[in-house]
mmCIF file of C-alpha atoms in Angstrom:
data_model
loop_
_atom_site.group_PDB
_atom_site.id
_atom_site.type_symbol
_atom_site.label_atom_id
_atom_site.label_comp_id
_atom_site.label_asym_id
_atom_site.label_seq_id
_atom_site.Cartn_x
_atom_site.Cartn_y
_atom_site.Cartn_z
ATOM 1 C CA MET A 107 31.248 -23.415 19.819
ATOM 2 C CA ASN A 108 31.547 -24.246 23.489
ATOM 3 C CA LYS A 109 28.557 -25.349 25.428
ATOM 4 C CA GLY A 110 27.345 -23.026 28.132
ATOM 5 C CA ASN A 111 29.153 -23.585 31.391
ATOM 6 C CA ASN A 112 28.419 -22.638 34.969
ATOM 7 C CA ASN A 113 30.938 -19.808 35.124
ATOM 8 C CA VAL A 114 28.736 -17.233 33.448
ATOM 9 C CA SER A 115 28.192 -14.323 35.855
ATOM 10 C CA GLU A 116 24.755 -13.569 37.234
ATOM 11 C CA SER A 117 24.679 -10.139 35.610
ATOM 12 C CA THR A 118 25.430 -11.680 32.199
ATOM 13 C CA ILE A 119 22.693 -14.260 32.778
ATOM 14 C CA ASN A 120 20.246 -11.499 33.657
ATOM 15 C CA ARG A 121 21.025 -9.794 30.335
ATOM 16 C CA LEU A 122 20.593 -12.925 28.196
ATOM 17 C CA PRO A 123 16.769 -12.813 28.044
ATOM 18 C CA ARG A 124 17.023 -9.289 26.600
ATOM 19 C CA TYR A 125 19.499 -10.377 23.948
ATOM 20 C CA ARG A 126 17.197 -13.285 23.196
ATOM 21 C CA ARG A 127 14.141 -11.061 22.887
ATOM 22 C CA TYR A 128 15.884 -8.786 20.418
ATOM 23 C CA LEU A 129 17.327 -11.703 18.424
ATOM 24 C CA LYS A 130 13.820 -13.149 18.077
ATOM 25 C CA GLU A 131 12.596 -9.823 16.710
ATOM 26 C CA LEU A 132 15.416 -9.775 14.149
ATOM 27 C CA GLU A 133 14.672 -13.373 13.151
ATOM 28 C CA GLN A 134 11.028 -12.491 12.614
ATOM 29 C CA GLN A 135 12.205 -9.744 10.267
ATOM 30 C CA GLY A 136 14.205 -12.337 8.300
ATOM 31 C CA ILE A 137 17.597 -10.955 9.381
ATOM 32 C CA THR A 138 20.330 -13.605 9.759
ATOM 33 C CA LYS A 139 23.355 -11.821 11.192
ATOM 34 C CA VAL A 140 24.061 -8.998 13.609
ATOM 35 C CA SER A 141 27.146 -7.126 14.821
ATOM 36 C CA SER A 142 28.061 -6.378 18.415
ATOM 37 C CA ASN A 143 27.676 -2.682 17.532
ATOM 38 C CA GLU A 144 24.085 -3.174 16.407
ATOM 39 C CA LEU A 145 23.238 -5.334 19.424
ATOM 40 C CA GLY A 146 24.790 -2.813 21.786
ATOM 41 C CA GLU A 147 23.092 0.168 20.215
ATOM 42 C CA GLN A 148 19.682 -1.445 20.312
ATOM 43 C CA LEU A 149 20.002 -2.708 23.871
ATOM 44 C CA GLY A 150 21.910 0.194 25.381
ATOM 45 C CA TYR A 151 25.127 -1.724 26.080
ATOM 46 C CA THR A 152 28.576 -0.879 24.712
ATOM 47 C CA PRO A 153 29.870 -3.117 21.864
ATOM 48 C CA SER A 154 32.676 -4.330 24.141
ATOM 49 C CA GLN A 155 30.132 -5.268 26.826
ATOM 50 C CA VAL A 156 28.196 -7.250 24.219
ATOM 51 C CA ARG A 157 31.326 -9.051 22.999
ATOM 52 C CA GLN A 158 32.340 -9.796 26.586
ATOM 53 C CA ASP A 159 28.877 -11.152 27.468
ATOM 54 C CA LEU A 160 28.673 -13.367 24.400
ATOM 55 C CA ASN A 161 32.304 -14.527 24.535
ATOM 56 C CA ARG A 162 31.693 -15.735 28.084
ATOM 57 C CA PHE A 163 29.402 -18.462 26.892
ATOM 58 C CA GLY A 164 31.449 -19.306 23.828
ATOM 59 C CA ALA A 165 29.763 -17.280 21.082
ATOM 60 C CA PHE A 166 32.485 -15.625 19.018
ATOM 61 C CA GLY A 167 31.527 -13.157 16.298
ATOM 62 C CA ARG A 168 33.533 -13.226 13.088
ATOM 63 C CA GLN A 169 35.375 -10.013 12.145
ATOM 64 C CA GLY A 170 33.444 -8.156 9.452
ATOM 65 C CA TYR A 171 30.543 -10.577 9.668
ATOM 66 C CA GLY A 172 29.244 -10.423 13.209
ATOM 67 C CA TYR A 173 27.156 -13.095 14.864
ATOM 68 C CA SER A 174 24.838 -15.619 13.244
ATOM 69 C CA ILE A 175 21.494 -14.817 14.839
ATOM 70 C CA LYS A 176 20.292 -18.403 14.649
ATOM 71 C CA THR A 177 23.403 -19.806 16.364
ATOM 72 C CA LEU A 178 23.403 -17.063 18.977
ATOM 73 C CA HIS A 179 19.729 -17.666 19.734
ATOM 74 C CA GLU A 180 20.337 -21.423 20.038
ATOM 75 C CA ASN A 181 23.311 -20.867 22.342
ATOM 76 C CA ILE A 182 21.355 -18.547 24.599
ATOM 77 C CA ASP A 183 18.464 -21.035 24.731
ATOM 78 C CA GLU A 184 20.889 -23.746 25.765
ATOM 79 C CA ILE A 185 22.511 -21.593 28.464
ATOM 80 C CA LEU A 186 19.135 -20.605 29.886
ATOM 81 C CA GLY A 187 17.835 -24.170 29.746
ATOM 82 C CA LEU A 188 15.137 -23.286 27.216
ATOM 83 C CA ASN A 189 15.822 -26.188 24.871
ATOM 84 C CA GLN A 190 13.491 -28.396 26.872
ATOM 85 C CA LYS A 191 9.919 -28.277 28.149
ATOM 86 C CA TYR A 192 8.786 -27.384 31.634
ATOM 87 C CA LYS A 193 5.547 -28.492 33.241
ATOM 88 C CA MET A 194 4.052 -25.872 35.490
ATOM 89 C CA ILE A 195 1.137 -25.341 37.847
ATOM 90 C CA VAL A 196 -0.223 -22.140 39.346
ATOM 91 C CA VAL A 197 -1.292 -21.940 42.979
ATOM 92 C CA GLY A 198 -3.880 -19.178 43.275
ATOM 93 C CA ALA A 199 -6.548 -18.855 40.593
ATOM 94 C CA GLY A 200 -7.398 -15.197 41.128
ATOM 95 C CA ASN A 201 -6.832 -12.538 38.466
ATOM 96 C CA LEU A 202 -3.072 -12.657 38.793
ATOM 97 C CA GLY A 203 -2.857 -16.455 38.757
ATOM 98 C CA GLN A 204 -5.094 -16.651 35.701
ATOM 99 C CA ALA A 205 -3.129 -13.903 33.942
ATOM 100 C CA ILE A 206 0.200 -15.595 34.632
ATOM 101 C CA SER A 207 -1.094 -19.000 33.510
ATOM 102 C CA ARG A 208 -1.914 -17.527 30.102
ATOM 103 C CA TYR A 209 1.124 -15.293 29.910
ATOM 104 C CA ALA A 210 3.553 -18.135 30.555
ATOM 105 C CA TYR A 211 1.942 -20.244 27.889
ATOM 106 C CA TYR A 212 1.787 -17.632 25.180
ATOM 107 C CA GLN A 213 5.255 -16.261 25.751
ATOM 108 C CA ASP A 214 7.111 -19.388 24.986
ATOM 109 C CA LYS A 215 6.338 -22.937 24.017
ATOM 110 C CA SER A 216 8.947 -24.199 26.506
ATOM 111 C CA PHE A 217 6.488 -23.565 29.304
ATOM 112 C CA GLU A 218 3.214 -25.354 29.762
ATOM 113 C CA VAL A 219 0.810 -24.682 32.591
ATOM 114 C CA SER A 220 -1.520 -27.661 33.036
ATOM 115 C CA ALA A 221 -3.654 -26.678 36.047
ATOM 116 C CA LEU A 222 -4.409 -24.059 38.672
ATOM 117 C CA PHE A 223 -5.118 -24.703 42.357
ATOM 118 C CA ASP A 224 -7.142 -22.682 44.826
ATOM 119 C CA THR A 225 -8.835 -22.919 48.207
ATOM 120 C CA ASN A 226 -11.846 -20.900 47.020
ATOM 121 C CA THR A 227 -14.670 -23.405 46.594
ATOM 122 C CA ALA A 228 -16.409 -21.045 44.148
ATOM 123 C CA LEU A 229 -13.448 -21.456 41.768
ATOM 124 C CA VAL A 230 -12.611 -25.134 42.302
ATOM 125 C CA GLY A 231 -14.139 -27.226 39.522
ATOM 126 C CA THR A 232 -14.370 -24.296 37.105
ATOM 127 C CA GLU A 233 -11.894 -23.478 34.348
ATOM 128 C CA ALA A 234 -9.437 -20.661 33.697
ATOM 129 C CA GLY A 235 -9.520 -20.411 29.931
ATOM 130 C CA THR A 236 -9.005 -24.066 29.006
ATOM 131 C CA LEU A 237 -7.198 -24.995 32.226
ATOM 132 C CA PRO A 238 -8.836 -26.819 35.134
ATOM 133 C CA ILE A 239 -8.926 -25.302 38.628
ATOM 134 C CA TYR A 240 -8.483 -27.935 41.327
ATOM 135 C CA ALA A 241 -8.648 -27.861 45.126
ATOM 136 C CA LEU A 242 -5.376 -26.905 46.814
ATOM 137 C CA ASP A 243 -5.653 -30.083 48.915
ATOM 138 C CA ASP A 244 -4.901 -32.083 45.764
ATOM 139 C CA VAL A 245 -1.757 -30.205 44.765
ATOM 140 C CA SER A 246 0.797 -32.656 46.215
ATOM 141 C CA ASP A 247 -0.717 -35.673 44.482
ATOM 142 C CA TYR A 248 -0.954 -33.743 41.222
ATOM 143 C CA ILE A 249 2.713 -32.688 41.346
ATOM 144 C CA ARG A 250 3.832 -36.264 42.013
ATOM 145 C CA GLU A 251 1.600 -37.897 39.419
ATOM 146 C CA ASN A 252 2.398 -35.399 36.659
ATOM 147 C CA ASN A 253 6.072 -34.705 37.370
ATOM 148 C CA ILE A 254 5.520 -30.977 37.600
ATOM 149 C CA ASP A 255 8.715 -28.929 37.331
ATOM 150 C CA ILE A 256 7.775 -25.393 38.327
ATOM 151 C CA GLY A 257 5.234 -24.111 40.847
ATOM 152 C CA ILE A 258 3.973 -20.569 40.358
ATOM 153 C CA ILE A 259 2.733 -18.955 43.577
ATOM 154 C CA CYS A 260 0.076 -16.265 43.070
ATOM 155 C CA ILE A 261 -1.489 -15.977 46.527
ATOM 156 C CA PRO A 262 -1.264 -13.430 49.377
ATOM 157 C CA LYS A 263 1.847 -13.408 51.526
ATOM 158 C CA GLU A 264 0.324 -15.007 54.643
ATOM 159 C CA PRO A 265 -0.289 -18.508 53.214
ATOM 160 C CA ALA A 266 2.635 -18.394 50.744
ATOM 161 C CA GLN A 267 5.280 -20.027 52.950
ATOM 162 C CA ALA A 268 3.003 -22.958 53.852
ATOM 163 C CA VAL A 269 2.196 -23.519 50.175
ATOM 164 C CA ALA A 270 5.891 -23.347 49.249
ATOM 165 C CA ASP A 271 6.695 -25.967 51.904
ATOM 166 C CA ILE A 272 3.953 -28.271 50.616
ATOM 167 C CA ILE A 273 4.923 -28.125 46.943
ATOM 168 C CA ILE A 274 8.666 -28.459 47.648
ATOM 169 C CA ASP A 275 7.868 -31.496 49.790
ATOM 170 C CA ALA A 276 5.873 -32.939 46.871
ATOM 171 C CA GLY A 277 8.939 -32.712 44.628
ATOM 172 C CA ILE A 278 8.535 -29.481 42.694
ATOM 173 C CA LYS A 279 11.908 -28.437 41.209
ATOM 174 C CA ALA A 280 11.582 -24.652 41.194
ATOM 175 C CA ILE A 281 9.314 -21.848 42.383
ATOM 176 C CA TRP A 282 8.302 -18.670 40.574
ATOM 177 C CA ASN A 283 6.940 -16.536 43.408
ATOM 178 C CA PHE A 284 4.540 -13.608 42.987
ATOM 179 C CA ALA A 285 3.523 -13.428 46.659
ATOM 180 C CA PRO A 286 4.882 -10.200 48.159
ATOM 181 C CA THR A 287 7.213 -11.927 50.603
ATOM 182 C CA ASP A 288 10.600 -13.633 50.564
ATOM 183 C CA LEU A 289 10.080 -17.364 50.968
ATOM 184 C CA ASN A 290 12.377 -19.673 52.905
ATOM 185 C CA VAL A 291 13.492 -22.533 50.668
ATOM 186 C CA PRO A 292 16.278 -25.125 50.957
ATOM 187 C CA GLU A 293 19.773 -23.895 50.040
ATOM 188 C CA ASN A 294 20.330 -23.714 46.273
ATOM 189 C CA PHE A 295 16.669 -24.425 45.577
ATOM 190 C CA PRO A 296 15.800 -22.516 42.365
ATOM 191 C CA ILE A 297 13.452 -19.636 43.110
ATOM 192 C CA LYS A 298 12.701 -16.323 41.446
ATOM 193 C CA ASN A 299 10.627 -13.652 43.119
ATOM 194 C CA VAL A 300 8.603 -11.169 41.136
ATOM 195 C CA HIS A 301 7.988 -8.460 43.707
ATOM 196 C CA LEU A 302 5.747 -6.134 41.760
ATOM 197 C CA SER A 303 5.488 -3.498 44.458
ATOM 198 C CA ASP A 304 9.298 -3.299 44.699
ATOM 199 C CA SER A 305 9.363 -2.412 41.028
ATOM 200 C CA LEU A 306 6.668 0.227 41.469
ATOM 201 C CA GLN A 307 8.534 1.763 44.411
ATOM 202 C CA THR A 308 11.739 2.181 42.436
ATOM 203 C CA LEU A 309 9.665 3.817 39.678
ATOM 204 C CA THR A 310 8.444 6.490 42.079
ATOM 205 C CA TYR A 311 12.057 7.029 43.132
ATOM 206 C CA GLN A 312 12.897 7.769 39.489
ATOM 207 C CA MET A 313 10.013 10.254 39.347
ATOM 208 C CA LYS A 314 11.533 12.272 42.205
ATOM 209 C CA ILE A 315 14.979 12.802 40.728
ATOM 210 C CA MET B 191 18.609 12.911 59.972
ATOM 211 C CA ASN B 192 19.453 14.005 56.480
ATOM 212 C CA LYS B 193 16.853 14.022 53.814
ATOM 213 C CA GLY B 194 17.280 11.560 50.997
ATOM 214 C CA ASN B 195 19.559 12.899 48.319
ATOM 215 C CA ASN B 196 20.200 11.950 44.732
ATOM 216 C CA ASN B 197 23.549 10.296 45.366
ATOM 217 C CA VAL B 198 22.125 6.997 46.588
ATOM 218 C CA SER B 199 23.352 4.221 44.267
ATOM 219 C CA GLU B 200 20.924 2.291 42.108
ATOM 220 C CA SER B 201 21.753 -0.988 43.845
ATOM 221 C CA THR B 202 20.972 0.543 47.234
ATOM 222 C CA ILE B 203 17.708 1.913 45.856
ATOM 223 C CA ASN B 204 16.801 -1.525 44.547
ATOM 224 C CA ARG B 205 17.302 -2.957 48.033
ATOM 225 C CA LEU B 206 15.191 -0.329 49.826
ATOM 226 C CA PRO B 207 11.801 -1.915 49.019
ATOM 227 C CA ARG B 208 12.997 -5.140 50.660
ATOM 228 C CA TYR B 209 14.126 -3.332 53.796
ATOM 229 C CA ARG B 210 10.778 -1.565 53.792
ATOM 230 C CA ARG B 211 8.831 -4.793 53.433
ATOM 231 C CA TYR B 212 10.621 -6.352 56.386
ATOM 232 C CA LEU B 213 10.296 -3.210 58.522
ATOM 233 C CA LYS B 214 6.543 -3.227 57.907
ATOM 234 C CA GLU B 215 6.373 -6.829 59.102
ATOM 235 C CA LEU B 216 8.257 -5.935 62.276
ATOM 236 C CA GLU B 217 5.968 -2.941 62.873
ATOM 237 C CA GLN B 218 2.939 -5.181 62.524
ATOM 238 C CA GLN B 219 4.435 -7.374 65.236
ATOM 239 C CA GLY B 220 4.716 -4.318 67.507
ATOM 240 C CA ILE B 221 8.527 -4.236 67.377
ATOM 241 C CA THR B 222 10.043 -0.730 67.563
ATOM 242 C CA LYS B 223 13.795 -1.152 67.018
ATOM 243 C CA VAL B 224 16.094 -3.380 65.017
ATOM 244 C CA SER B 225 19.852 -3.875 64.729
ATOM 245 C CA SER B 226 21.859 -4.043 61.508
ATOM 246 C CA ASN B 227 22.694 -7.654 62.446
ATOM 247 C CA GLU B 228 19.024 -8.625 62.604
ATOM 248 C CA LEU B 229 18.216 -6.804 59.369
ATOM 249 C CA GLY B 230 21.142 -8.413 57.593
ATOM 250 C CA GLU B 231 20.382 -11.887 58.862
ATOM 251 C CA GLN B 232 16.758 -11.695 57.807
ATOM 252 C CA LEU B 233 17.462 -10.231 54.362
ATOM 253 C CA GLY B 234 20.651 -12.101 53.540
ATOM 254 C CA TYR B 235 22.951 -9.079 53.584
ATOM 255 C CA THR B 236 25.991 -8.612 55.834
ATOM 256 C CA PRO B 237 25.568 -6.213 58.796
ATOM 257 C CA SER B 238 28.180 -3.904 57.245
ATOM 258 C CA GLN B 239 26.247 -3.866 53.951
ATOM 259 C CA VAL B 240 23.109 -2.902 55.883
ATOM 260 C CA ARG B 241 24.900 -0.126 57.765
ATOM 261 C CA GLN B 242 26.423 1.142 54.514
ATOM 262 C CA ASP B 243 23.049 1.127 52.723
ATOM 263 C CA LEU B 244 21.253 2.934 55.519
ATOM 264 C CA ASN B 245 24.087 5.388 56.251
ATOM 265 C CA ARG B 246 23.977 6.474 52.614
ATOM 266 C CA PHE B 247 20.626 8.068 53.053
ATOM 267 C CA GLY B 248 21.344 9.457 56.470
ATOM 268 C CA ALA B 249 19.918 6.801 58.794
ATOM 269 C CA PHE B 250 22.441 6.177 61.561
ATOM 270 C CA GLY B 251 21.825 3.440 64.087
ATOM 271 C CA ARG B 252 22.771 4.057 67.713
ATOM 272 C CA GLN B 253 25.397 1.794 69.268
ATOM 273 C CA GLY B 254 23.679 -0.786 71.465
ATOM 274 C CA TYR B 255 20.234 0.326 70.372
ATOM 275 C CA GLY B 256 20.062 -0.114 66.624
ATOM 276 C CA TYR B 257 17.608 1.639 64.360
ATOM 277 C CA SER B 258 14.192 3.008 65.208
ATOM 278 C CA ILE B 259 11.904 1.068 62.870
ATOM 279 C CA LYS B 260 9.420 3.917 62.573
ATOM 280 C CA THR B 261 12.095 6.474 61.620
ATOM 281 C CA LEU B 262 13.795 4.075 59.218
ATOM 282 C CA HIS B 263 10.484 3.274 57.548
ATOM 283 C CA GLU B 264 9.656 6.983 57.219
ATOM 284 C CA ASN B 265 13.102 7.732 55.770
ATOM 285 C CA ILE B 266 12.806 4.953 53.199
ATOM 286 C CA ASP B 267 9.325 6.153 52.238
ATOM 287 C CA GLU B 268 10.703 9.630 51.719
ATOM 288 C CA ILE B 269 13.652 8.399 49.608
ATOM 289 C CA LEU B 270 11.381 6.264 47.433
ATOM 290 C CA GLY B 271 8.833 9.044 47.042
ATOM 291 C CA LEU B 272 6.142 7.068 48.864
ATOM 292 C CA ASN B 273 5.044 9.889 51.178
ATOM 293 C CA GLN B 274 2.633 11.147 48.524
ATOM 294 C CA LYS B 275 -0.190 9.737 46.410
ATOM 295 C CA TYR B 276 0.032 8.652 42.782
ATOM 296 C CA LYS B 277 -2.877 8.532 40.367
ATOM 297 C CA MET B 278 -2.642 5.663 37.942
ATOM 298 C CA ILE B 279 -4.447 4.183 34.965
ATOM 299 C CA VAL B 280 -4.052 0.781 33.335
ATOM 300 C CA VAL B 281 -4.024 0.371 29.568
ATOM 301 C CA GLY B 282 -5.193 -3.151 28.777
ATOM 302 C CA ALA B 283 -8.120 -4.598 30.716
ATOM 303 C CA GLY B 284 -7.338 -8.290 30.175
ATOM 304 C CA ASN B 285 -6.492 -10.635 33.041
ATOM 305 C CA LEU B 286 -3.107 -9.080 33.653
ATOM 306 C CA GLY B 287 -4.376 -5.489 33.534
ATOM 307 C CA GLN B 288 -7.201 -6.322 35.923
ATOM 308 C CA ALA B 289 -4.860 -8.193 38.255
ATOM 309 C CA ILE B 290 -2.364 -5.332 38.331
ATOM 310 C CA SER B 291 -5.088 -2.746 38.923
ATOM 311 C CA ARG B 292 -6.109 -4.582 42.087
ATOM 312 C CA TYR B 293 -2.602 -5.503 43.154
ATOM 313 C CA ALA B 294 -1.356 -1.917 42.994
ATOM 314 C CA TYR B 295 -4.266 -0.698 45.074
ATOM 315 C CA TYR B 296 -4.104 -3.293 47.796
ATOM 316 C CA GLN B 297 -0.331 -3.231 48.166
ATOM 317 C CA ASP B 298 -0.071 0.314 49.205
ATOM 318 C CA LYS B 299 -2.349 3.238 49.781
ATOM 319 C CA SER B 300 0.106 5.523 47.941
ATOM 320 C CA PHE B 301 -1.140 4.134 44.640
ATOM 321 C CA GLU B 302 -4.617 4.566 43.297
ATOM 322 C CA VAL B 303 -5.799 3.182 39.988
ATOM 323 C CA SER B 304 -8.907 5.073 38.829
ATOM 324 C CA ALA B 305 -9.666 3.494 35.433
ATOM 325 C CA LEU B 306 -8.681 0.921 32.831
ATOM 326 C CA PHE B 307 -8.629 1.441 29.060
ATOM 327 C CA ASP B 308 -9.036 -1.084 26.277
ATOM 328 C CA THR B 309 -9.798 -1.336 22.561
ATOM 329 C CA ASN B 310 -11.999 -4.405 23.075
ATOM 330 C CA THR B 311 -15.583 -3.190 22.643
ATOM 331 C CA ALA B 312 -16.840 -6.147 24.692
ATOM 332 C CA LEU B 313 -14.951 -4.767 27.714
ATOM 333 C CA VAL B 314 -15.473 -1.029 27.215
ATOM 334 C CA GLY B 315 -18.335 0.194 29.413
ATOM 335 C CA THR B 316 -18.039 -2.715 31.836
ATOM 336 C CA GLU B 317 -16.213 -2.674 35.170
ATOM 337 C CA ALA B 318 -13.128 -4.374 36.554
ATOM 338 C CA GLY B 319 -14.043 -4.816 40.200
ATOM 339 C CA THR B 320 -15.212 -1.304 41.030
ATOM 340 C CA LEU B 321 -13.137 0.410 38.325
ATOM 341 C CA PRO B 322 -14.565 1.616 35.008
ATOM 342 C CA ILE B 323 -13.190 0.352 31.688
ATOM 343 C CA TYR B 324 -13.113 3.095 29.054
ATOM 344 C CA ALA B 325 -12.270 3.153 25.339
ATOM 345 C CA LEU B 326 -8.585 3.596 24.577
ATOM 346 C CA ASP B 327 -9.508 6.543 22.327
ATOM 347 C CA ASP B 328 -10.402 8.497 25.468
ATOM 348 C CA VAL B 329 -7.127 7.920 27.308
ATOM 349 C CA SER B 330 -5.434 11.232 26.419
ATOM 350 C CA ASP B 331 -8.370 13.341 27.563
ATOM 351 C CA TYR B 332 -8.663 11.308 30.749
ATOM 352 C CA ILE B 333 -4.962 11.739 31.601
ATOM 353 C CA ARG B 334 -5.170 15.502 31.059
ATOM 354 C CA GLU B 335 -8.442 16.013 32.935
ATOM 355 C CA ASN B 336 -7.458 13.871 35.914
ATOM 356 C CA ASN B 337 -3.749 14.681 36.194
ATOM 357 C CA ILE B 338 -2.764 11.035 36.018
ATOM 358 C CA ASP B 339 0.803 10.353 37.171
ATOM 359 C CA ILE B 340 1.566 6.770 36.153
ATOM 360 C CA GLY B 341 0.415 4.743 33.144
ATOM 361 C CA ILE B 342 0.529 0.965 33.502
ATOM 362 C CA ILE B 343 0.852 -0.824 30.152
ATOM 363 C CA CYS B 344 -0.622 -4.341 30.114
ATOM 364 C CA ILE B 345 -1.027 -5.032 26.388
ATOM 365 C CA PRO B 346 0.855 -7.148 23.815
ATOM 366 C CA LYS B 347 4.173 -5.871 22.517
ATOM 367 C CA GLU B 348 3.006 -4.804 19.053
ATOM 368 C CA PRO B 349 0.736 -1.896 20.099
ATOM 369 C CA ALA B 350 2.770 -1.024 23.217
ATOM 370 C CA GLN B 351 5.054 1.610 21.666
ATOM 371 C CA ALA B 352 2.153 3.502 20.080
ATOM 372 C CA VAL B 353 0.289 3.528 23.405
ATOM 373 C CA ALA B 354 3.411 4.723 25.233
ATOM 374 C CA ASP B 355 3.797 7.594 22.729
ATOM 375 C CA ILE B 356 0.151 8.608 23.179
ATOM 376 C CA ILE B 357 0.151 8.647 26.972
ATOM 377 C CA ILE B 358 3.527 10.423 27.195
ATOM 378 C CA ASP B 359 2.192 13.035 24.792
ATOM 379 C CA ALA B 360 -0.872 13.437 27.033
ATOM 380 C CA GLY B 361 1.399 14.284 29.977
ATOM 381 C CA ILE B 362 1.771 11.061 31.918
ATOM 382 C CA LYS B 363 4.797 11.325 34.255
ATOM 383 C CA ALA B 364 5.951 7.695 34.375
ATOM 384 C CA ILE B 365 5.293 4.287 32.797
ATOM 385 C CA TRP B 366 5.157 0.884 34.458
ATOM 386 C CA ASN B 367 5.464 -1.461 31.505
ATOM 387 C CA PHE B 368 4.341 -5.092 31.442
ATOM 388 C CA ALA B 369 4.427 -5.463 27.639
ATOM 389 C CA PRO B 370 7.253 -7.855 26.702
ATOM 390 C CA THR B 371 9.268 -5.248 24.828
ATOM 391 C CA ASP B 372 11.622 -2.379 25.622
ATOM 392 C CA LEU B 373 9.850 0.885 24.924
ATOM 393 C CA ASN B 374 11.504 3.980 23.511
ATOM 394 C CA VAL B 375 10.843 6.928 25.799
ATOM 395 C CA PRO B 376 12.410 10.408 26.084
ATOM 396 C CA GLU B 377 15.753 10.525 27.901
ATOM 397 C CA ASN B 378 15.390 10.379 31.693
ATOM 398 C CA PHE B 379 11.662 9.620 31.419
ATOM 399 C CA PRO B 380 10.820 7.394 34.410
ATOM 400 C CA ILE B 381 10.002 3.870 33.251
ATOM 401 C CA LYS B 382 10.180 0.440 34.842
ATOM 402 C CA ASN B 383 9.783 -2.727 32.823
ATOM 403 C CA VAL B 384 8.428 -5.893 34.374
ATOM 404 C CA HIS B 385 9.557 -8.496 31.865
ATOM 405 C CA LEU B 386 7.964 -11.595 33.323
ATOM 406 C CA SER B 387 9.419 -13.998 30.778
ATOM 407 C CA ASP B 388 12.945 -12.706 31.498
ATOM 408 C CA SER B 389 12.421 -13.682 35.111
ATOM 409 C CA LEU B 390 11.142 -17.136 34.138
ATOM 410 C CA GLN B 391 14.135 -17.688 31.847
ATOM 411 C CA THR B 392 16.640 -16.949 34.581
ATOM 412 C CA LEU B 393 14.721 -19.382 36.812
ATOM 413 C CA THR B 394 15.274 -22.205 34.311
ATOM 414 C CA TYR B 395 18.974 -21.268 34.225
ATOM 415 C CA GLN B 396 19.072 -21.830 37.999
ATOM 416 C CA MET B 397 17.414 -25.225 37.536
ATOM 417 C CA LYS B 398 20.267 -26.367 35.281
ATOM 418 C CA ILE B 399 23.165 -25.623 37.628
#
């Protein structure tokens, strides 16, 4: 099979985690192969959409057999960059920061949070689960010394841009942003925003119609 | 201006919370009008995209004046269903559930969480901030007695479907789901999934390219 290339469309990429989630469930049930019809039915896509998505990154089902779940899962992991480990820190050790630090860890062994940072002196020096909470002043040194890959921002919107600037300057490679604001980052710098209130507002739209 | 109608496309709807967020920032700065050029530049859309989005729900800017921020904000609130209050509960009083219960409240006065529910007897009877934590067994009665609109699911994937079935049966009108699974709900039932690990996996894809 081909390796994943950079020509996969963004909408296909956004669907891959869902495929992956379902494939993991099938694997846990001991199932080894799946057809595009089954995948489509379960995920709400048409079989031709499924074949098109998977063909794009070089996974070709065999007629009358379907896809090998193991190979498909491995291919998707490779495309998404999940066949390696990522070191992460969380800035903001409030409820959300603590929740995300545990969530990231439990969801997938590719992701390891090693510390949280906060300006709140009541939190600094304590632990979140088994993770240390350090002073925000130390975040740049920590990123440099520990080669941290991903910074998770779980603070209010006002200080979020300043924190983003600091951690990018310290060499962080990507930002996962939960602050309710759109951060300015260098062009092509990897960033994903989780704007929870945006999601809630489109839910209320659905309730109206 | 026209009232919001049901013909607004999903992609426009998904952009409205971002427009709204930026308009709120401008309002806080005491600014009263904005052009499609300014909106586009700030949000990364083209001016014609902005005009198209806003025209679709009946907001027409005046040549040489632009849009009234107050009117635009009110129109977007009306389209998204934010000109009313929503009563919410959270199922799952762990870190994530507690974080979301506070986040929802502080983000917007349209949303009020009144209680959390959990099966953990160590949590039941305690409080999350100022909110009571009740036994999950009592959730159906609570939804019926308090006319709860939105159920927020913050539990692991295994029990999530059973909880969704119970709260839908009790008359909840929408679900905001944080469990890492796709829930089966009746056709056209309003539901929004926040799949945090999906977001993280598309971030690592960006880091590769």
